[in-house]
Amino acid sequence: MNEFHEKISIVVPVYQTSQYLNTCLDSLAQQTYRNLEVILVDDGSEDESGSICDNVADKDHRFRVIHQENQGVSTARNNGLKFCTGEYIMFVDSDDWLEPCCCESALRKIRESKSDICFFEMCVIENVEKKDTKALATLNQLTTKTELLRLVIPFRDGDSVDDMVFYGPYCKLFKRDVIFGLSFLTNLRYGEDAIFNFEALHAADNYCFLHEQLYYYRKNESSTTASFKHDRLEQSIIRLKYTYNAVCMTEQREELKSTYYQMFVNIN
């Protein structure tokens, strides 16, 4: 039996993932930690995704479905956040899935360490190949906020599976108070989640690392980040501006600017 009772809200943006969606939703329904609410935001899917969400919500009262016109993943996540009532918040992509103990393990770790954010490891699934991440291997409670903020700055495009643990909204359990008032940038399609993570980490007083692979990320070549877009340069310029503003808001701005300039060179 669980020794804690706080509610975890899980936000799942859903778009055209009917092929994988049941695997994702089953993994949430079967979590060993039961006090969950799952906010499914159907972003105008034209396949069976919306119906799958509705069917699950009819069977499990912990699931809630929001249907919206297609507005993109950032708007979907932002709208999902508006309906969260839990003390803790987690993000899961609709073609990914969790280990059954994910919520319980992350909540235990974040409570025991009295932290605001818990990072945990992922396994990347590409076709049939599994790539284990070791992103947190060298990190512990002695890792400074400056060191961690430097890792979160999105100066690459996520080619390394280890980078994805820091850049994506997944693989983290957030204390609600830390991300209250934050939102995902809706005019940015590359790096918007990393900027969200950067701002959340800056707002956090404490953080912890759970060295367990609890999240399975399905690498989809048709995703926004995997496919080439003709406005990539324009998007990169917008990302540079938002990232620079985020860096300048921190107490560690001088130390972090060198990493920002590295990002600038890499993008160019």
PDB file of C-alpha atoms in Angstrom:
ATOM      1  CA  MET A   1       0.000   0.000   0.000  1.00  0.00           C
ATOM      2  CA  ASN A   2       1.233   3.508  -0.845  1.00  0.00           C
ATOM      3  CA  GLU A   3       2.241   5.610   2.144  1.00  0.00           C
ATOM      4  CA  PHE A   4       1.386   8.914   0.462  1.00  0.00           C
ATOM      5  CA  HIS A   5      -1.787  10.346  -0.989  1.00  0.00           C
ATOM      6  CA  GLU A   6      -0.947  13.387  -3.158  1.00  0.00           C
ATOM      7  CA  LYS A   7      -2.583  13.467  -6.567  1.00  0.00           C
ATOM      8  CA  ILE A   8      -0.458  13.376  -9.721  1.00  0.00           C
ATOM      9  CA  SER A   9      -1.880  15.029 -12.835  1.00  0.00           C
ATOM     10  CA  ILE A  10      -0.632  13.613 -16.147  1.00  0.00           C
ATOM     11  CA  VAL A  11      -1.054  15.742 -19.275  1.00  0.00           C
ATOM     12  CA  VAL A  12      -1.130  13.802 -22.556  1.00  0.00           C
ATOM     13  CA  PRO A  13      -1.361  15.729 -25.853  1.00  0.00           C
ATOM     14  CA  VAL A  14      -2.908  13.429 -28.462  1.00  0.00           C
ATOM     15  CA  TYR A  15      -2.681  13.767 -32.228  1.00  0.00           C
ATOM     16  CA  GLN A  16      -2.981  11.024 -34.813  1.00  0.00           C
ATOM     17  CA  THR A  17      -1.441   8.292 -32.658  1.00  0.00           C
ATOM     18  CA  SER A  18      -4.193   5.665 -32.718  1.00  0.00           C
ATOM     19  CA  GLN A  19      -1.628   2.993 -33.609  1.00  0.00           C
ATOM     20  CA  TYR A  20       0.174   3.454 -30.277  1.00  0.00           C
ATOM     21  CA  LEU A  21      -2.346   5.187 -28.045  1.00  0.00           C
ATOM     22  CA  ASN A  22      -3.733   2.134 -26.257  1.00  0.00           C
ATOM     23  CA  THR A  23      -0.236   1.130 -25.147  1.00  0.00           C
ATOM     24  CA  CYS A  24       0.261   4.591 -23.656  1.00  0.00           C
ATOM     25  CA  LEU A  25      -3.115   4.756 -21.906  1.00  0.00           C
ATOM     26  CA  ASP A  26      -2.852   1.196 -20.578  1.00  0.00           C
ATOM     27  CA  SER A  27       0.494   2.053 -18.994  1.00  0.00           C
ATOM     28  CA  LEU A  28      -1.119   5.014 -17.213  1.00  0.00           C
ATOM     29  CA  ALA A  29      -4.165   3.072 -16.068  1.00  0.00           C
ATOM     30  CA  GLN A  30      -1.951   0.299 -14.677  1.00  0.00           C
ATOM     31  CA  GLN A  31       0.309   2.519 -12.571  1.00  0.00           C
ATOM     32  CA  THR A  32       0.918   1.093  -9.107  1.00  0.00           C
ATOM     33  CA  TYR A  33       0.210   4.569  -7.737  1.00  0.00           C
ATOM     34  CA  ARG A  34      -3.536   5.002  -8.072  1.00  0.00           C
ATOM     35  CA  ASN A  35      -4.222   8.614  -7.125  1.00  0.00           C
ATOM     36  CA  LEU A  36      -3.888   9.996 -10.640  1.00  0.00           C
ATOM     37  CA  GLU A  37      -5.825  12.196 -12.989  1.00  0.00           C
ATOM     38  CA  VAL A  38      -5.008  11.916 -16.671  1.00  0.00           C
ATOM     39  CA  ILE A  39      -5.857  14.888 -18.894  1.00  0.00           C
ATOM     40  CA  LEU A  40      -6.062  13.746 -22.516  1.00  0.00           C
ATOM     41  CA  VAL A  41      -6.046  16.653 -24.967  1.00  0.00           C
ATOM     42  CA  ASP A  42      -7.173  15.492 -28.407  1.00  0.00           C
ATOM     43  CA  ASP A  43      -5.646  18.071 -30.752  1.00  0.00           C
ATOM     44  CA  GLY A  44      -8.083  17.658 -33.640  1.00  0.00           C
ATOM     45  CA  SER A  45      -7.074  14.093 -34.530  1.00  0.00           C
ATOM     46  CA  GLU A  46      -8.625  12.756 -37.724  1.00  0.00           C
ATOM     47  CA  ASP A  47      -7.927   9.106 -36.960  1.00  0.00           C
ATOM     48  CA  GLU A  48      -9.438   7.013 -34.139  1.00  0.00           C
ATOM     49  CA  SER A  49      -7.426   8.729 -31.386  1.00  0.00           C
ATOM     50  CA  GLY A  50     -10.343  10.824 -30.112  1.00  0.00           C
ATOM     51  CA  SER A  51     -12.628   7.795 -29.852  1.00  0.00           C
ATOM     52  CA  ILE A  52      -9.959   5.769 -28.050  1.00  0.00           C
ATOM     53  CA  CYS A  53      -9.605   8.574 -25.493  1.00  0.00           C
ATOM     54  CA  ASP A  54     -13.381   8.749 -24.979  1.00  0.00           C
ATOM     55  CA  ASN A  55     -13.651   4.977 -24.508  1.00  0.00           C
ATOM     56  CA  VAL A  56     -10.938   4.942 -21.852  1.00  0.00           C
ATOM     57  CA  ALA A  57     -12.521   7.883 -20.003  1.00  0.00           C
ATOM     58  CA  ASP A  58     -15.882   6.072 -19.990  1.00  0.00           C
ATOM     59  CA  LYS A  59     -14.272   3.117 -18.209  1.00  0.00           C
ATOM     60  CA  ASP A  60     -11.897   4.930 -15.822  1.00  0.00           C
ATOM     61  CA  HIS A  61     -13.060   8.058 -13.969  1.00  0.00           C
ATOM     62  CA  ARG A  62      -9.440   9.212 -13.550  1.00  0.00           C
ATOM     63  CA  PHE A  63      -9.249  10.017 -17.278  1.00  0.00           C
ATOM     64  CA  ARG A  64     -10.637  13.253 -18.683  1.00  0.00           C
ATOM     65  CA  VAL A  65     -10.786  14.140 -22.379  1.00  0.00           C
ATOM     66  CA  ILE A  66     -10.556  17.596 -23.919  1.00  0.00           C
ATOM     67  CA  HIS A  67     -11.288  17.850 -27.638  1.00  0.00           C
ATOM     68  CA  GLN A  68      -9.932  20.887 -29.474  1.00  0.00           C
ATOM     69  CA  GLU A  69      -9.316  21.994 -33.034  1.00  0.00           C
ATOM     70  CA  ASN A  70      -5.796  21.271 -34.214  1.00  0.00           C
ATOM     71  CA  GLN A  71      -3.579  23.955 -32.667  1.00  0.00           C
ATOM     72  CA  GLY A  72      -0.328  22.143 -32.031  1.00  0.00           C
ATOM     73  CA  VAL A  73       1.281  20.307 -29.144  1.00  0.00           C
ATOM     74  CA  SER A  74       2.172  23.419 -27.132  1.00  0.00           C
ATOM     75  CA  THR A  75      -1.416  24.674 -27.072  1.00  0.00           C
ATOM     76  CA  ALA A  76      -2.573  21.161 -26.191  1.00  0.00           C
ATOM     77  CA  ARG A  77      -0.196  20.985 -23.228  1.00  0.00           C
ATOM     78  CA  ASN A  78      -1.140  24.494 -22.095  1.00  0.00           C
ATOM     79  CA  ASN A  79      -4.836  23.662 -22.223  1.00  0.00           C
ATOM     80  CA  GLY A  80      -4.204  20.430 -20.343  1.00  0.00           C
ATOM     81  CA  LEU A  81      -2.396  22.327 -17.597  1.00  0.00           C
ATOM     82  CA  LYS A  82      -5.496  24.477 -17.044  1.00  0.00           C
ATOM     83  CA  PHE A  83      -7.442  21.414 -15.901  1.00  0.00           C
ATOM     84  CA  CYS A  84      -4.805  19.901 -13.602  1.00  0.00           C
ATOM     85  CA  THR A  85      -5.788  19.683  -9.934  1.00  0.00           C
ATOM     86  CA  GLY A  86      -2.923  17.516  -8.661  1.00  0.00           C
ATOM     87  CA  GLU A  87      -0.124  18.586  -6.352  1.00  0.00           C
ATOM     88  CA  TYR A  88       2.331  17.145  -8.889  1.00  0.00           C
ATOM     89  CA  ILE A  89       2.324  17.213 -12.695  1.00  0.00           C
ATOM     90  CA  MET A  90       3.834  14.942 -15.313  1.00  0.00           C
ATOM     91  CA  PHE A  91       3.838  15.059 -19.133  1.00  0.00           C
ATOM     92  CA  VAL A  92       3.596  11.964 -21.323  1.00  0.00           C
ATOM     93  CA  ASP A  93       3.491  11.860 -25.131  1.00  0.00           C
ATOM     94  CA  SER A  94       0.682   9.762 -26.572  1.00  0.00           C
ATOM     95  CA  ASP A  95       2.951   7.328 -28.452  1.00  0.00           C
ATOM     96  CA  ASP A  96       5.150   6.675 -25.401  1.00  0.00           C
ATOM     97  CA  TRP A  97       4.554   4.644 -22.244  1.00  0.00           C
ATOM     98  CA  LEU A  98       5.635   4.303 -18.613  1.00  0.00           C
ATOM     99  CA  GLU A  99       6.943   1.572 -16.379  1.00  0.00           C
ATOM    100  CA  PRO A 100       4.151   0.517 -13.967  1.00  0.00           C
ATOM    101  CA  CYS A 101       6.081   1.915 -10.982  1.00  0.00           C
ATOM    102  CA  CYS A 102       6.967   5.244 -12.626  1.00  0.00           C
ATOM    103  CA  CYS A 103       4.586   7.540 -10.752  1.00  0.00           C
ATOM    104  CA  GLU A 104       5.088   5.807  -7.418  1.00  0.00           C
ATOM    105  CA  SER A 105       8.892   5.812  -7.665  1.00  0.00           C
ATOM    106  CA  ALA A 106       9.113   9.442  -8.815  1.00  0.00           C
ATOM    107  CA  LEU A 107       6.713  10.652  -6.136  1.00  0.00           C
ATOM    108  CA  ARG A 108       8.576   8.776  -3.391  1.00  0.00           C
ATOM    109  CA  LYS A 109      11.888  10.250  -4.541  1.00  0.00           C
ATOM    110  CA  ILE A 110      10.608  13.817  -4.809  1.00  0.00           C
ATOM    111  CA  ARG A 111       8.985  13.659  -1.371  1.00  0.00           C
ATOM    112  CA  GLU A 112      11.932  12.025   0.389  1.00  0.00           C
ATOM    113  CA  SER A 113      14.349  14.593  -1.026  1.00  0.00           C
ATOM    114  CA  LYS A 114      11.884  17.477  -0.531  1.00  0.00           C
ATOM    115  CA  SER A 115      12.475  18.521  -4.127  1.00  0.00           C
ATOM    116  CA  ASP A 116      10.484  20.529  -6.656  1.00  0.00           C
ATOM    117  CA  ILE A 117      11.466  18.507  -9.740  1.00  0.00           C
ATOM    118  CA  CYS A 118      12.416  14.855 -10.100  1.00  0.00           C
ATOM    119  CA  PHE A 119      14.361  13.806 -13.221  1.00  0.00           C
ATOM    120  CA  PHE A 120      14.378  10.133 -14.270  1.00  0.00           C
ATOM    121  CA  GLU A 121      15.873   8.137 -17.145  1.00  0.00           C
ATOM    122  CA  MET A 122      14.276   6.999 -20.410  1.00  0.00           C
ATOM    123  CA  CYS A 123      14.684   4.271 -22.988  1.00  0.00           C
ATOM    124  CA  VAL A 124      14.411   5.334 -26.638  1.00  0.00           C
ATOM    125  CA  ILE A 125      12.658   2.938 -29.013  1.00  0.00           C
ATOM    126  CA  GLU A 126      13.657   3.380 -32.664  1.00  0.00           C
ATOM    127  CA  ASN A 127      12.107   0.694 -34.876  1.00  0.00           C
ATOM    128  CA  VAL A 128      12.980  -2.418 -32.851  1.00  0.00           C
ATOM    129  CA  GLU A 129      16.185  -1.044 -31.380  1.00  0.00           C
ATOM    130  CA  LYS A 130      16.321   0.124 -27.767  1.00  0.00           C
ATOM    131  CA  LYS A 131      18.728   2.862 -26.714  1.00  0.00           C
ATOM    132  CA  ASP A 132      19.205   3.257 -22.983  1.00  0.00           C
ATOM    133  CA  THR A 133      19.978   6.764 -21.804  1.00  0.00           C
ATOM    134  CA  LYS A 134      22.597   7.540 -19.199  1.00  0.00           C
ATOM    135  CA  ALA A 135      21.848  11.244 -19.017  1.00  0.00           C
ATOM    136  CA  LEU A 136      21.741  11.341 -15.228  1.00  0.00           C
ATOM    137  CA  ALA A 137      24.658   8.996 -14.553  1.00  0.00           C
ATOM    138  CA  THR A 138      27.022  11.727 -13.362  1.00  0.00           C
ATOM    139  CA  LEU A 139      24.381  13.870 -11.658  1.00  0.00           C
ATOM    140  CA  ASN A 140      23.522  13.823  -7.971  1.00  0.00           C
ATOM    141  CA  GLN A 141      22.346  16.127  -5.212  1.00  0.00           C
ATOM    142  CA  LEU A 142      25.690  17.958  -5.321  1.00  0.00           C
ATOM    143  CA  THR A 143      25.076  19.033  -8.922  1.00  0.00           C
ATOM    144  CA  THR A 144      24.711  22.805  -8.898  1.00  0.00           C
ATOM    145  CA  LYS A 145      21.788  24.600 -10.459  1.00  0.00           C
ATOM    146  CA  THR A 146      24.165  26.340 -12.861  1.00  0.00           C
ATOM    147  CA  GLU A 147      25.464  22.976 -14.116  1.00  0.00           C
ATOM    148  CA  LEU A 148      21.940  21.671 -14.577  1.00  0.00           C
ATOM    149  CA  LEU A 149      20.660  24.814 -16.283  1.00  0.00           C
ATOM    150  CA  ARG A 150      23.572  24.556 -18.694  1.00  0.00           C
ATOM    151  CA  LEU A 151      22.456  21.042 -19.660  1.00  0.00           C
ATOM    152  CA  VAL A 152      18.895  22.189 -20.251  1.00  0.00           C
ATOM    153  CA  ILE A 153      19.794  25.048 -22.622  1.00  0.00           C
ATOM    154  CA  PRO A 154      18.734  23.710 -26.050  1.00  0.00           C
ATOM    155  CA  PHE A 155      21.921  24.274 -28.054  1.00  0.00           C
ATOM    156  CA  ARG A 156      21.562  21.062 -30.088  1.00  0.00           C
ATOM    157  CA  ASP A 157      18.607  19.577 -31.950  1.00  0.00           C
ATOM    158  CA  GLY A 158      18.273  16.522 -29.741  1.00  0.00           C
ATOM    159  CA  ASP A 159      20.360  14.080 -31.809  1.00  0.00           C
ATOM    160  CA  SER A 160      21.732  12.511 -28.646  1.00  0.00           C
ATOM    161  CA  VAL A 161      19.271  10.351 -26.714  1.00  0.00           C
ATOM    162  CA  ASP A 162      20.802  11.678 -23.502  1.00  0.00           C
ATOM    163  CA  ASP A 163      19.904  15.236 -24.506  1.00  0.00           C
ATOM    164  CA  MET A 164      16.239  14.290 -24.757  1.00  0.00           C
ATOM    165  CA  VAL A 165      15.952  13.702 -21.026  1.00  0.00           C
ATOM    166  CA  PHE A 166      16.712  17.376 -20.463  1.00  0.00           C
ATOM    167  CA  TYR A 167      15.009  18.901 -23.500  1.00  0.00           C
ATOM    168  CA  GLY A 168      11.632  17.155 -23.484  1.00  0.00           C
ATOM    169  CA  PRO A 169       8.840  17.730 -20.935  1.00  0.00           C
ATOM    170  CA  TYR A 170       8.771  13.990 -20.236  1.00  0.00           C
ATOM    171  CA  CYS A 171      11.005  12.122 -17.742  1.00  0.00           C
ATOM    172  CA  LYS A 172      10.183  14.604 -14.997  1.00  0.00           C
ATOM    173  CA  LEU A 173       7.774  14.990 -12.131  1.00  0.00           C
ATOM    174  CA  PHE A 174       7.088  18.641 -11.355  1.00  0.00           C
ATOM    175  CA  LYS A 175       5.725  20.072  -8.162  1.00  0.00           C
ATOM    176  CA  ARG A 176       2.680  22.049  -9.256  1.00  0.00           C
ATOM    177  CA  ASP A 177       3.733  25.246  -7.479  1.00  0.00           C
ATOM    178  CA  VAL A 178       6.984  25.392  -9.476  1.00  0.00           C
ATOM    179  CA  ILE A 179       5.367  25.451 -12.924  1.00  0.00           C
ATOM    180  CA  PHE A 180       2.292  27.458 -11.952  1.00  0.00           C
ATOM    181  CA  GLY A 181       2.105  30.371 -14.385  1.00  0.00           C
ATOM    182  CA  LEU A 182       4.521  28.832 -16.903  1.00  0.00           C
ATOM    183  CA  SER A 183       3.391  27.839 -20.391  1.00  0.00           C
ATOM    184  CA  PHE A 184       4.775  26.330 -23.570  1.00  0.00           C
ATOM    185  CA  LEU A 185       5.537  28.811 -26.346  1.00  0.00           C
ATOM    186  CA  THR A 186       2.931  28.385 -29.080  1.00  0.00           C
ATOM    187  CA  ASN A 187       4.890  30.195 -31.799  1.00  0.00           C
ATOM    188  CA  LEU A 188       7.889  27.884 -31.466  1.00  0.00           C
ATOM    189  CA  ARG A 189       8.032  24.267 -32.661  1.00  0.00           C
ATOM    190  CA  TYR A 190      11.681  23.463 -31.881  1.00  0.00           C
ATOM    191  CA  GLY A 191      13.026  23.808 -28.372  1.00  0.00           C
ATOM    192  CA  GLU A 192       9.856  25.202 -26.793  1.00  0.00           C
ATOM    193  CA  ASP A 193       9.803  22.356 -24.269  1.00  0.00           C
ATOM    194  CA  ALA A 194      13.453  22.948 -23.346  1.00  0.00           C
ATOM    195  CA  ILE A 195      12.685  26.610 -22.654  1.00  0.00           C
ATOM    196  CA  PHE A 196       9.766  25.491 -20.451  1.00  0.00           C
ATOM    197  CA  ASN A 197      12.115  23.130 -18.574  1.00  0.00           C
ATOM    198  CA  PHE A 198      14.718  25.875 -18.208  1.00  0.00           C
ATOM    199  CA  GLU A 199      12.172  28.255 -16.680  1.00  0.00           C
ATOM    200  CA  ALA A 200      10.813  25.533 -14.382  1.00  0.00           C
ATOM    201  CA  LEU A 201      14.299  24.598 -13.184  1.00  0.00           C
ATOM    202  CA  HIS A 202      15.141  28.242 -12.567  1.00  0.00           C
ATOM    203  CA  ALA A 203      11.990  28.541 -10.424  1.00  0.00           C
ATOM    204  CA  ALA A 204      12.818  25.383  -8.433  1.00  0.00           C
ATOM    205  CA  ASP A 205      14.582  25.504  -5.091  1.00  0.00           C
ATOM    206  CA  ASN A 206      15.569  21.831  -5.091  1.00  0.00           C
ATOM    207  CA  TYR A 207      15.714  18.974  -7.577  1.00  0.00           C
ATOM    208  CA  CYS A 208      16.527  15.277  -7.480  1.00  0.00           C
ATOM    209  CA  PHE A 209      17.612  12.485  -9.824  1.00  0.00           C
ATOM    210  CA  LEU A 210      16.127   9.019 -10.007  1.00  0.00           C
ATOM    211  CA  HIS A 211      18.588   6.716 -11.765  1.00  0.00           C
ATOM    212  CA  GLU A 212      15.948   4.354 -13.131  1.00  0.00           C
ATOM    213  CA  GLN A 213      14.556   3.962 -16.646  1.00  0.00           C
ATOM    214  CA  LEU A 214      10.867   4.620 -16.174  1.00  0.00           C
ATOM    215  CA  TYR A 215       9.875   6.224 -19.488  1.00  0.00           C
ATOM    216  CA  TYR A 216       9.809   4.654 -22.962  1.00  0.00           C
ATOM    217  CA  TYR A 217      10.116   7.151 -25.795  1.00  0.00           C
ATOM    218  CA  ARG A 218       9.050   6.030 -29.244  1.00  0.00           C
ATOM    219  CA  LYS A 219      11.168   7.880 -31.831  1.00  0.00           C
ATOM    220  CA  ASN A 220       8.785   8.791 -34.616  1.00  0.00           C
ATOM    221  CA  GLU A 221      10.387  10.006 -37.849  1.00  0.00           C
ATOM    222  CA  SER A 222       7.229  11.912 -38.803  1.00  0.00           C
ATOM    223  CA  SER A 223       7.296  14.040 -35.661  1.00  0.00           C
ATOM    224  CA  THR A 224       7.814  17.796 -35.730  1.00  0.00           C
ATOM    225  CA  THR A 225      11.388  17.634 -34.484  1.00  0.00           C
ATOM    226  CA  ALA A 226      12.402  14.713 -36.697  1.00  0.00           C
ATOM    227  CA  SER A 227      11.200  16.157 -40.011  1.00  0.00           C
ATOM    228  CA  PHE A 228      12.707  19.032 -41.954  1.00  0.00           C
ATOM    229  CA  LYS A 229      10.679  22.243 -42.094  1.00  0.00           C
ATOM    230  CA  HIS A 230      11.284  25.126 -44.464  1.00  0.00           C
ATOM    231  CA  ASP A 231      10.895  27.637 -41.636  1.00  0.00           C
ATOM    232  CA  ARG A 232      13.642  25.989 -39.600  1.00  0.00           C
ATOM    233  CA  LEU A 233      15.902  29.053 -39.788  1.00  0.00           C
ATOM    234  CA  GLU A 234      13.123  31.405 -38.715  1.00  0.00           C
ATOM    235  CA  GLN A 235      12.230  29.074 -35.858  1.00  0.00           C
ATOM    236  CA  SER A 236      15.881  28.891 -34.774  1.00  0.00           C
ATOM    237  CA  ILE A 237      16.084  32.688 -34.608  1.00  0.00           C
ATOM    238  CA  ILE A 238      12.954  32.819 -32.444  1.00  0.00           C
ATOM    239  CA  ARG A 239      14.392  30.110 -30.195  1.00  0.00           C
ATOM    240  CA  LEU A 240      17.634  32.058 -29.818  1.00  0.00           C
ATOM    241  CA  LYS A 241      15.749  35.166 -28.721  1.00  0.00           C
ATOM    242  CA  TYR A 242      13.572  33.365 -26.168  1.00  0.00           C
ATOM    243  CA  THR A 243      16.520  31.399 -24.807  1.00  0.00           C
ATOM    244  CA  TYR A 244      18.627  34.539 -24.411  1.00  0.00           C
ATOM    245  CA  ASN A 245      15.801  36.243 -22.522  1.00  0.00           C
ATOM    246  CA  ALA A 246      15.425  33.186 -20.264  1.00  0.00           C
ATOM    247  CA  VAL A 247      19.169  33.102 -19.557  1.00  0.00           C
ATOM    248  CA  CYS A 248      19.234  36.809 -18.705  1.00  0.00           C
ATOM    249  CA  MET A 249      16.489  36.308 -16.113  1.00  0.00           C
ATOM    250  CA  THR A 250      18.652  33.970 -14.024  1.00  0.00           C
ATOM    251  CA  GLU A 251      21.109  34.758 -11.260  1.00  0.00           C
ATOM    252  CA  GLN A 252      23.616  32.605 -13.175  1.00  0.00           C
ATOM    253  CA  ARG A 253      23.347  34.697 -16.356  1.00  0.00           C
ATOM    254  CA  GLU A 254      27.060  35.396 -16.729  1.00  0.00           C
ATOM    255  CA  GLU A 255      28.086  31.750 -16.382  1.00  0.00           C
ATOM    256  CA  LEU A 256      25.312  30.601 -18.742  1.00  0.00           C
ATOM    257  CA  LYS A 257      25.957  33.077 -21.514  1.00  0.00           C
ATOM    258  CA  SER A 258      28.966  31.067 -22.722  1.00  0.00           C
ATOM    259  CA  THR A 259      26.685  28.074 -23.234  1.00  0.00           C
ATOM    260  CA  TYR A 260      24.181  30.291 -25.005  1.00  0.00           C
ATOM    261  CA  TYR A 261      26.858  31.552 -27.391  1.00  0.00           C
ATOM    262  CA  GLN A 262      27.854  27.954 -28.085  1.00  0.00           C
ATOM    263  CA  MET A 263      24.230  27.270 -28.996  1.00  0.00           C
ATOM    264  CA  PHE A 264      24.259  30.308 -31.279  1.00  0.00           C
ATOM    265  CA  VAL A 265      27.328  28.996 -33.143  1.00  0.00           C
ATOM    266  CA  ASN A 266      25.923  25.469 -33.423  1.00  0.00           C
ATOM    267  CA  ILE A 267      22.623  26.674 -34.837  1.00  0.00           C
ATOM    268  CA  ASN A 268      24.356  28.853 -37.392  1.00  0.00           C
TER     269      ASN A 268
END
